[in-house]
Coordinates of C-alpha atoms in Angstrom, one line a residue:
M1 CA -34.9 -40.3 -10.9
Q2 CA -32.0 -42.6 -11.0
Q3 CA -31.7 -44.8 -7.8
G4 CA -29.1 -43.2 -5.4
W5 CA -29.6 -39.6 -6.5
T6 CA -30.9 -38.5 -3.1
F7 CA -31.8 -34.9 -2.5
P8 CA -28.7 -34.0 -0.2
W9 CA -26.4 -35.8 -3.0
L10 CA -27.9 -33.6 -5.7
C11 CA -27.7 -30.4 -3.7
A12 CA -24.1 -31.2 -3.1
L13 CA -23.3 -31.9 -6.8
L14 CA -25.2 -28.7 -7.7
L15 CA -23.0 -26.7 -5.2
G16 CA -19.9 -28.3 -6.5
L17 CA -20.7 -27.3 -9.9
M18 CA -21.3 -23.7 -8.9
M19 CA -18.1 -23.5 -7.1
G20 CA -16.4 -25.1 -10.1
L21 CA -17.9 -22.3 -12.3
L22 CA -16.7 -19.7 -9.9
V23 CA -13.0 -20.6 -10.2
S24 CA -13.0 -22.2 -13.6
G25 CA -10.6 -21.2 -16.1
S26 CA -13.3 -19.7 -18.4
E27 CA -13.7 -16.8 -15.7
F28 CA -10.0 -16.2 -15.9
K29 CA -7.9 -14.9 -18.6
H30 CA -5.2 -12.5 -19.6
H31 CA -6.2 -9.0 -20.2
R32 CA -4.7 -6.9 -23.0
Y33 CA -5.0 -3.2 -22.5
E34 CA -8.4 -2.8 -24.0
D35 CA -9.7 -6.0 -22.2
M36 CA -8.4 -4.4 -18.8
V37 CA -10.1 -1.1 -19.4
R38 CA -13.4 -3.0 -20.2
A39 CA -13.1 -4.9 -17.1
L40 CA -12.5 -1.9 -14.9
F41 CA -15.5 -0.1 -16.3
A42 CA -17.7 -3.1 -16.0
V43 CA -16.9 -3.1 -12.3
Q44 CA -17.7 0.4 -12.2
S45 CA -20.9 -0.2 -13.9
E46 CA -21.9 -3.0 -11.6
C47 CA -21.2 -1.0 -8.4
P48 CA -21.6 2.7 -9.5
Y49 CA -22.2 4.0 -6.0
I50 CA -19.0 2.7 -4.3
T51 CA -16.5 3.0 -7.3
R52 CA -14.7 5.7 -9.4
I53 CA -12.4 5.3 -12.2
Y54 CA -9.7 8.0 -12.9
S55 CA -6.4 8.2 -14.8
I56 CA -3.3 9.4 -13.0
G57 CA -1.4 10.1 -16.4
R58 CA -0.4 8.3 -19.6
S59 CA 2.4 5.9 -20.5
V60 CA 5.0 6.6 -23.1
E61 CA 2.9 5.3 -25.8
G62 CA -0.1 7.2 -24.6
R63 CA -2.1 4.5 -22.6
H64 CA -4.0 5.7 -19.6
L65 CA -2.8 4.6 -16.2
Y66 CA -6.3 3.9 -14.8
V67 CA -7.1 3.6 -11.1
L68 CA -10.2 2.0 -9.8
E69 CA -11.4 3.5 -6.4
F70 CA -13.7 1.8 -3.8
S71 CA -15.2 4.0 -1.2
D72 CA -18.6 4.9 0.3
N73 CA -18.0 8.3 -1.0
P74 CA -16.0 7.8 -4.1
G75 CA -13.8 10.9 -5.1
I76 CA -13.9 12.4 -1.5
H77 CA -11.3 12.0 1.2
E78 CA -13.1 11.7 4.5
A79 CA -11.3 12.7 7.6
L80 CA -10.0 9.9 9.6
E81 CA -10.6 7.4 6.8
P82 CA -7.2 5.9 5.6
E83 CA -6.1 5.8 2.0
F84 CA -4.8 2.6 0.6
K85 CA -3.3 1.5 -2.7
Y86 CA -2.4 -1.6 -4.5
V87 CA -0.2 -1.3 -7.7
G88 CA 0.3 -4.1 -10.2
N89 CA 2.4 -4.9 -13.4
M90 CA 5.2 -2.4 -12.7
H91 CA 7.4 -4.8 -14.6
G92 CA 5.4 -5.3 -17.9
N93 CA 6.2 -9.0 -18.1
E94 CA 5.1 -9.6 -14.5
V95 CA 1.5 -10.2 -15.1
L96 CA 0.0 -12.0 -12.2
G97 CA -0.4 -9.0 -10.1
R98 CA -2.3 -7.3 -12.9
E99 CA -4.7 -10.2 -13.1
L100 CA -5.1 -10.6 -9.4
L101 CA -6.0 -6.8 -9.0
I102 CA -8.6 -7.1 -11.8
K103 CA -10.0 -10.1 -10.2
F104 CA -9.9 -8.5 -6.7
S105 CA -11.8 -5.5 -7.9
Q106 CA -14.6 -7.8 -9.3
F107 CA -14.4 -9.6 -6.0
L108 CA -14.9 -6.5 -3.9
C109 CA -17.9 -5.3 -6.0
E110 CA -19.4 -8.9 -5.9
E111 CA -18.9 -9.2 -2.2
Y112 CA -20.4 -5.8 -1.5
R113 CA -23.5 -6.6 -3.5
A114 CA -23.9 -9.9 -1.8
G115 CA -23.8 -8.2 1.7
N116 CA -20.4 -9.6 2.8
Q117 CA -20.1 -7.5 6.1
R118 CA -16.3 -7.8 6.1
I119 CA -15.9 -6.4 2.6
T120 CA -18.6 -3.8 3.1
R121 CA -16.9 -2.5 6.2
L122 CA -13.7 -2.2 4.4
I123 CA -15.2 -0.1 1.8
Y124 CA -17.1 2.0 4.2
D125 CA -14.1 2.7 6.4
T126 CA -11.4 2.8 3.7
R127 CA -10.6 4.5 0.5
I128 CA -9.0 1.9 -1.6
H129 CA -7.2 2.8 -4.8
I130 CA -6.2 -0.2 -7.4
L131 CA -3.7 0.5 -10.2
P132 CA -3.6 -2.8 -12.1
S133 CA -1.1 -1.9 -14.6
M134 CA 1.7 0.8 -13.9
N135 CA 3.3 -0.4 -17.2
P136 CA 0.7 -1.2 -19.9
D137 CA 3.4 -0.5 -22.7
G138 CA 5.7 -3.2 -21.3
Y139 CA 2.8 -5.6 -20.8
E140 CA 1.8 -5.4 -24.5
V141 CA 5.4 -6.2 -25.5
A142 CA 5.4 -9.2 -23.1
A143 CA 1.7 -10.3 -24.2
R144 CA 2.7 -10.5 -27.8
Q145 CA 5.1 -13.3 -27.0
G146 CA 2.6 -15.0 -24.7
P147 CA 3.0 -17.3 -21.8
E148 CA 4.9 -19.9 -23.8
F149 CA 7.8 -17.9 -25.1
N150 CA 7.9 -15.0 -22.5
G151 CA 11.6 -14.4 -21.5
Y152 CA 12.9 -13.0 -18.3
L153 CA 13.4 -9.5 -19.6
V154 CA 11.2 -8.9 -22.6
G155 CA 8.6 -6.5 -21.8
R156 CA 10.0 -5.8 -18.3
G157 CA 10.7 -2.1 -18.9
N158 CA 8.5 0.5 -20.4
A159 CA 8.4 1.5 -24.0
R160 CA 11.7 3.0 -23.7
E161 CA 13.1 -0.1 -22.0
I162 CA 13.5 1.6 -18.7
D163 CA 13.1 -0.4 -15.6
L164 CA 10.4 1.6 -13.6
N165 CA 11.5 0.1 -10.3
R166 CA 14.9 1.7 -10.9
N167 CA 13.6 5.0 -11.8
F168 CA 12.5 6.9 -8.7
P169 CA 14.6 9.7 -7.2
D170 CA 17.3 8.0 -5.0
L171 CA 16.5 9.3 -1.5
N172 CA 18.2 6.4 0.4
A173 CA 21.6 8.1 0.0
L174 CA 20.5 11.2 1.5
M175 CA 18.6 9.4 4.3
Y176 CA 21.7 7.4 5.3
Y177 CA 23.6 10.6 5.5
Y178 CA 20.9 12.3 7.6
E179 CA 21.0 9.2 10.0
K180 CA 24.7 10.1 10.8
T181 CA 23.9 13.8 11.3
N182 CA 20.5 13.7 13.0
G183 CA 19.0 15.3 9.9
R184 CA 15.4 14.9 8.6
N185 CA 13.8 11.4 9.0
H186 CA 10.8 11.8 6.6
H187 CA 9.5 13.7 3.4
L188 CA 13.0 14.1 2.1
P189 CA 13.3 16.8 -0.6
L190 CA 13.5 15.7 -4.2
P191 CA 16.4 16.6 -6.3
D192 CA 16.3 19.6 -8.7
N193 CA 14.8 18.8 -12.1
W194 CA 13.6 15.5 -10.8
E195 CA 10.6 15.6 -13.3
Q196 CA 13.0 15.5 -16.2
Q197 CA 14.9 12.6 -14.7
V198 CA 12.1 10.0 -14.6
E199 CA 9.7 8.3 -16.9
P200 CA 6.2 9.4 -17.6
E201 CA 4.8 6.3 -15.7
T202 CA 7.0 7.2 -12.7
L203 CA 6.1 10.8 -12.8
A204 CA 2.4 10.0 -12.9
V205 CA 2.8 7.7 -9.8
I206 CA 4.8 10.3 -7.8
K207 CA 2.2 13.1 -8.7
W208 CA -0.4 10.5 -7.5
M209 CA 1.4 10.1 -4.2
Q210 CA 1.6 13.9 -3.7
N211 CA -2.2 14.2 -4.3
Y212 CA -3.3 11.4 -1.9
N213 CA -2.2 10.9 1.7
F214 CA -1.6 7.2 1.3
V215 CA -1.1 5.2 4.5
L216 CA -0.4 1.7 3.3
S217 CA 0.5 0.2 0.0
A218 CA 1.7 -2.9 -1.7
N219 CA 3.4 -3.2 -5.2
L220 CA 2.7 -6.7 -7.0
H221 CA 5.6 -8.4 -8.8
G222 CA 6.6 -11.9 -10.0
G223 CA 9.6 -14.2 -10.5
A224 CA 9.6 -15.3 -6.8
V225 CA 7.4 -16.0 -4.0
V226 CA 8.1 -13.8 -1.0
A227 CA 7.0 -10.6 0.8
N228 CA 9.7 -8.1 0.5
Y229 CA 10.1 -5.0 2.9
P230 CA 12.2 -1.9 3.0
F231 CA 14.8 -0.9 2.7
D232 CA 15.7 -2.2 -0.6
K233 CA 19.0 -0.4 -0.8
S234 CA 22.0 -1.4 1.3
R235 CA 23.6 1.2 3.6
D236 CA 27.1 0.2 2.4
P237 CA 27.3 -0.1 -1.4
R238 CA 30.9 -0.8 -1.1
I239 CA 30.3 -4.4 0.0
R240 CA 30.7 -6.8 -2.9
G241 CA 29.6 -10.4 -2.9
R242 CA 27.4 -10.4 0.1
T243 CA 24.1 -8.7 1.3
T244 CA 23.5 -6.7 4.3
Y245 CA 20.2 -6.2 6.1
A246 CA 19.0 -2.4 5.8
A247 CA 16.5 -1.9 8.4
T248 CA 14.1 1.1 8.6
A249 CA 13.2 2.7 11.9
D250 CA 9.9 0.9 11.5
D251 CA 11.6 -2.5 10.9
K252 CA 9.2 -4.4 13.4
I253 CA 6.1 -3.0 11.8
F254 CA 7.4 -3.9 8.3
R255 CA 8.1 -7.4 9.4
K256 CA 4.6 -7.7 10.7
L257 CA 3.1 -6.4 7.6
A258 CA 5.1 -8.8 5.3
R259 CA 4.1 -11.7 7.6
T260 CA 0.4 -10.7 7.4
Y261 CA 0.5 -11.3 3.7
S262 CA 2.8 -14.4 3.8
Y263 CA 0.8 -16.4 6.4
A264 CA -2.6 -15.3 4.8
H265 CA -1.2 -16.7 1.4
S266 CA -1.8 -20.3 0.8
W267 CA 1.9 -21.2 0.5
M268 CA 4.2 -18.2 0.7
H269 CA 4.8 -18.6 4.5
K270 CA 6.2 -22.1 3.8
G271 CA 9.5 -20.7 2.7
W272 CA 10.6 -22.9 -0.1
N273 CA 9.4 -21.6 -3.4
C274 CA 10.9 -21.3 -6.8
G275 CA 14.1 -23.0 -5.7
D276 CA 14.7 -20.3 -3.0
F277 CA 14.0 -20.4 0.8
F278 CA 12.8 -17.3 2.7
D279 CA 12.2 -17.9 6.4
E280 CA 8.5 -17.3 7.0
G281 CA 8.1 -16.2 3.4
I282 CA 9.4 -12.8 4.0
T283 CA 12.8 -10.8 3.4
N284 CA 14.4 -7.5 3.9
G285 CA 15.0 -6.1 0.4
A286 CA 18.7 -5.3 0.9
S287 CA 19.2 -8.6 2.7
W288 CA 18.1 -10.3 -0.6
Y289 CA 19.9 -8.0 -2.9
S290 CA 20.5 -4.2 -3.0
L291 CA 18.3 -2.2 -5.2
S292 CA 18.5 1.6 -5.9
K293 CA 15.7 4.1 -7.0
G294 CA 13.0 1.5 -5.9
M295 CA 9.4 2.4 -5.4
Q296 CA 8.9 1.0 -1.9
D297 CA 11.8 3.0 -0.4
F298 CA 10.6 6.1 -2.1
N299 CA 7.2 5.7 -0.6
Y300 CA 8.7 5.5 2.9
L301 CA 11.2 8.4 2.5
Y302 CA 9.0 10.8 0.6
T303 CA 5.4 10.1 1.8
N304 CA 3.5 8.9 4.8
C305 CA 3.0 5.5 3.0
F306 CA 4.5 2.2 4.2
E307 CA 4.8 -0.1 1.2
I308 CA 6.0 -3.7 0.6
T309 CA 6.8 -5.5 -2.6
L310 CA 5.0 -8.7 -3.0
E311 CA 6.7 -11.3 -5.3
L312 CA 3.8 -13.6 -6.2
S313 CA 4.7 -16.3 -8.7
C314 CA 7.8 -18.3 -9.9
D315 CA 6.5 -17.9 -13.5
K316 CA 6.4 -14.2 -14.4
F317 CA 3.7 -14.9 -17.1
P318 CA 1.7 -17.8 -15.9
P319 CA -0.7 -19.6 -18.4
A320 CA -4.3 -18.6 -18.0
S321 CA -5.0 -22.1 -16.6
A322 CA -2.9 -21.3 -13.6
L323 CA -4.7 -18.1 -12.7
P324 CA -7.7 -19.8 -10.7
R325 CA -5.1 -21.4 -8.3
E326 CA -3.2 -18.2 -7.9
W327 CA -6.4 -16.3 -7.1
L328 CA -7.4 -18.7 -4.5
G329 CA -3.9 -18.7 -3.0
N330 CA -3.8 -14.7 -2.8
R331 CA -7.4 -13.7 -2.2
E332 CA -7.3 -13.9 1.7
A333 CA -4.0 -12.4 1.7
L334 CA -5.1 -9.4 -0.3
V335 CA -8.0 -8.8 2.1
S336 CA -6.0 -9.3 5.3
Y337 CA -3.1 -7.0 4.1
L338 CA -5.6 -4.2 3.2
E339 CA -7.2 -4.5 6.8
Q340 CA -3.7 -3.6 8.3
V341 CA -4.3 0.0 7.3
H342 CA -6.6 0.3 10.3
H343 CA -4.0 -0.5 13.0
G344 CA -1.9 1.9 15.1
I345 CA -3.1 5.2 15.9
K346 CA -5.0 7.9 14.1
G347 CA -6.5 11.4 15.0
M348 CA -6.9 15.1 14.3
V349 CA -4.3 17.6 14.9
Y350 CA -6.0 21.0 15.6
D351 CA -5.5 24.3 17.4
E352 CA -7.1 25.7 20.6
N353 CA -9.9 26.9 18.4
N354 CA -10.5 23.6 16.9
N355 CA -9.0 24.6 13.4
P356 CA -7.4 21.6 11.7
I357 CA -3.6 21.8 11.3
S358 CA -2.1 20.3 8.1
K359 CA 1.5 19.2 7.6
A360 CA 2.0 18.9 11.4
E361 CA 4.7 16.4 12.3
I362 CA 3.7 13.4 14.3
S363 CA 6.7 11.8 16.1
V364 CA 6.8 8.6 18.3
A365 CA 9.5 8.4 21.0
G366 CA 11.8 5.8 20.2
I367 CA 11.0 5.5 16.5
N368 CA 13.0 7.9 14.3
H369 CA 10.6 8.3 11.6
D370 CA 7.8 11.0 11.6
V371 CA 4.5 11.1 9.6
T372 CA 2.6 14.3 8.9
S373 CA -1.0 15.3 9.0
G374 CA -3.0 15.7 5.7
V375 CA -4.8 18.8 4.4
D376 CA -7.8 18.0 6.7
G377 CA -5.7 17.8 9.8
D378 CA -6.0 14.0 10.0
Y379 CA -3.0 11.8 10.7
F380 CA -2.4 7.9 10.5
R381 CA 0.6 6.1 12.2
L382 CA 0.9 2.5 11.9
L383 CA 2.3 1.0 15.1
L384 CA 2.5 -2.6 16.9
P385 CA 0.6 -3.1 20.1
G386 CA 2.4 -1.2 23.0
T387 CA 2.5 2.1 24.8
Y388 CA 3.8 5.1 23.0
T389 CA 4.6 8.7 23.6
V390 CA 3.2 10.7 20.7
T391 CA 3.9 14.4 19.8
A392 CA 2.5 16.6 17.3
S393 CA 4.5 19.8 16.3
A394 CA 3.9 22.4 13.7
P395 CA 5.6 25.7 13.0
G396 CA 4.2 28.5 15.1
Y397 CA 2.6 26.2 17.6
L398 CA 3.7 24.5 21.1
P399 CA 4.1 20.8 20.6
S400 CA 1.3 18.5 22.0
T401 CA 2.3 15.2 23.7
S402 CA 0.1 12.3 24.6
T403 CA 0.8 8.9 25.9
V404 CA -1.3 6.2 24.2
T405 CA -1.6 2.4 24.5
V406 CA -2.1 0.6 21.3
G407 CA -3.9 -2.8 21.1
P408 CA -4.1 -5.6 18.7
A409 CA -7.5 -4.4 17.3
E410 CA -8.4 -1.2 15.3
A411 CA -6.5 2.1 15.4
I412 CA -6.7 4.0 18.7
Q413 CA -8.0 7.6 18.0
V414 CA -5.9 10.3 19.6
G415 CA -6.5 13.9 19.1
L416 CA -3.5 16.3 19.5
C417 CA -4.2 20.0 20.2
V418 CA -1.3 22.5 19.6
K419 CA -1.4 26.0 20.9
A420 CA -0.1 29.0 19.0
L421 CA 3.2 30.4 20.3
G422 CA 2.9 33.9 22.0
E423 CA -0.5 33.2 23.3
R424 CA -0.8 35.3 26.6
R425 CA -2.4 33.1 29.3
P426 CA -4.2 34.7 32.2
P427 CA -2.0 34.9 35.5
P428 CA -2.6 32.5 38.4
R429 CA -5.7 33.5 40.4
Q430 CA -5.0 34.0 44.0
I431 CA -7.4 32.5 46.6
S432 CA -7.5 33.6 50.2
H433 CA -7.7 30.8 52.8
P434 CA -7.9 31.2 56.7
S435 CA -4.8 29.2 57.2
A436 CA -2.7 29.7 54.2
P437 CA -2.7 31.0 50.7
I438 CA -3.2 28.7 47.9
T439 CA -2.4 29.3 44.2
T440 CA -4.4 27.6 41.6
K441 CA -3.8 27.6 37.8
M442 CA -6.7 28.5 35.4

């Protein structure tokens, strides 16, 4: 052996070569539709007992919108196990999210097989749904141009050139009206004939939301580097030339969710990116610019799901050579944000006979936004640490209220028992006492 090639030095060299292979450009590439499908099915083949692939629908041009699910019981909702989703490539020419989610799927499988306790626990305690491409048709248009010639708008919309993030039913206007009239604050009704008013990709995602009780979500975009949180639409559209902050009732938790991703990201939290500055790397959507019919607002107003929008790269279609750096910059953030689904409170809503109650409304005093229990009677409410008064109510039942203190760790479990209206309770029993009568309640 050449002099100076000591054993520790050789080990360090080999370790460095192995690490280099793990993040080398050869492992990273842009995936056309067929490549993406093969990559997802390869993950499913490598980890068959913790994954499932299903389609939520088809694009305008007939491409499946495939979702890869991770769970210890794929295909089954387990009571008290929250549902989480990542959505990428909503704008076809914003491709980094698509590649990150493909890589994230491979990462979850590989780390599970390697015995990584953090990842194993996430998969066992969470039902994770990953939709790498919501707009496969738009991606193909953008990919035909390639990274070198991709424009700002080519491939952004679907095959009909419709911007999918301006295509959801507009529930903000109804919400802002209800705020003034003490109206409903959650699960707002959809307009008549809404299915004829949206694109096939949007319809598929809305049906997806109806079929799964998602708790937390993120929507991956490009063109800036910032974590954007609701509301996206300004309360006062008459204002011209300036932006206004549009806070939700859960503004504090949304800010915390955005900061979780930003600070776990390698450079988002620094603020200065792409020629713009965002304090802590986060922004309220409407404070940045007002957007109507967006997906993150729709999640909050129509479902139990809290969603933020992640702008992840200055370059909408970065070259393949940039993907390793982007993956290392986002890897921890993708995991840390997913872990946030396990904070706040969760529990079962049931009656006096221990029957689960679905669609019960869970309200938190001081926060004007309710969530509902799922078909199994379980509910999930994201909350910051603090003490809260929580009430469950359902038609035909007396409300049930509890006071709970939420800590910084995992969700506190709080069962809420509602009693049927009209139930006859036994009268108080009289107990004789030598000195004075005492009345006790059963």
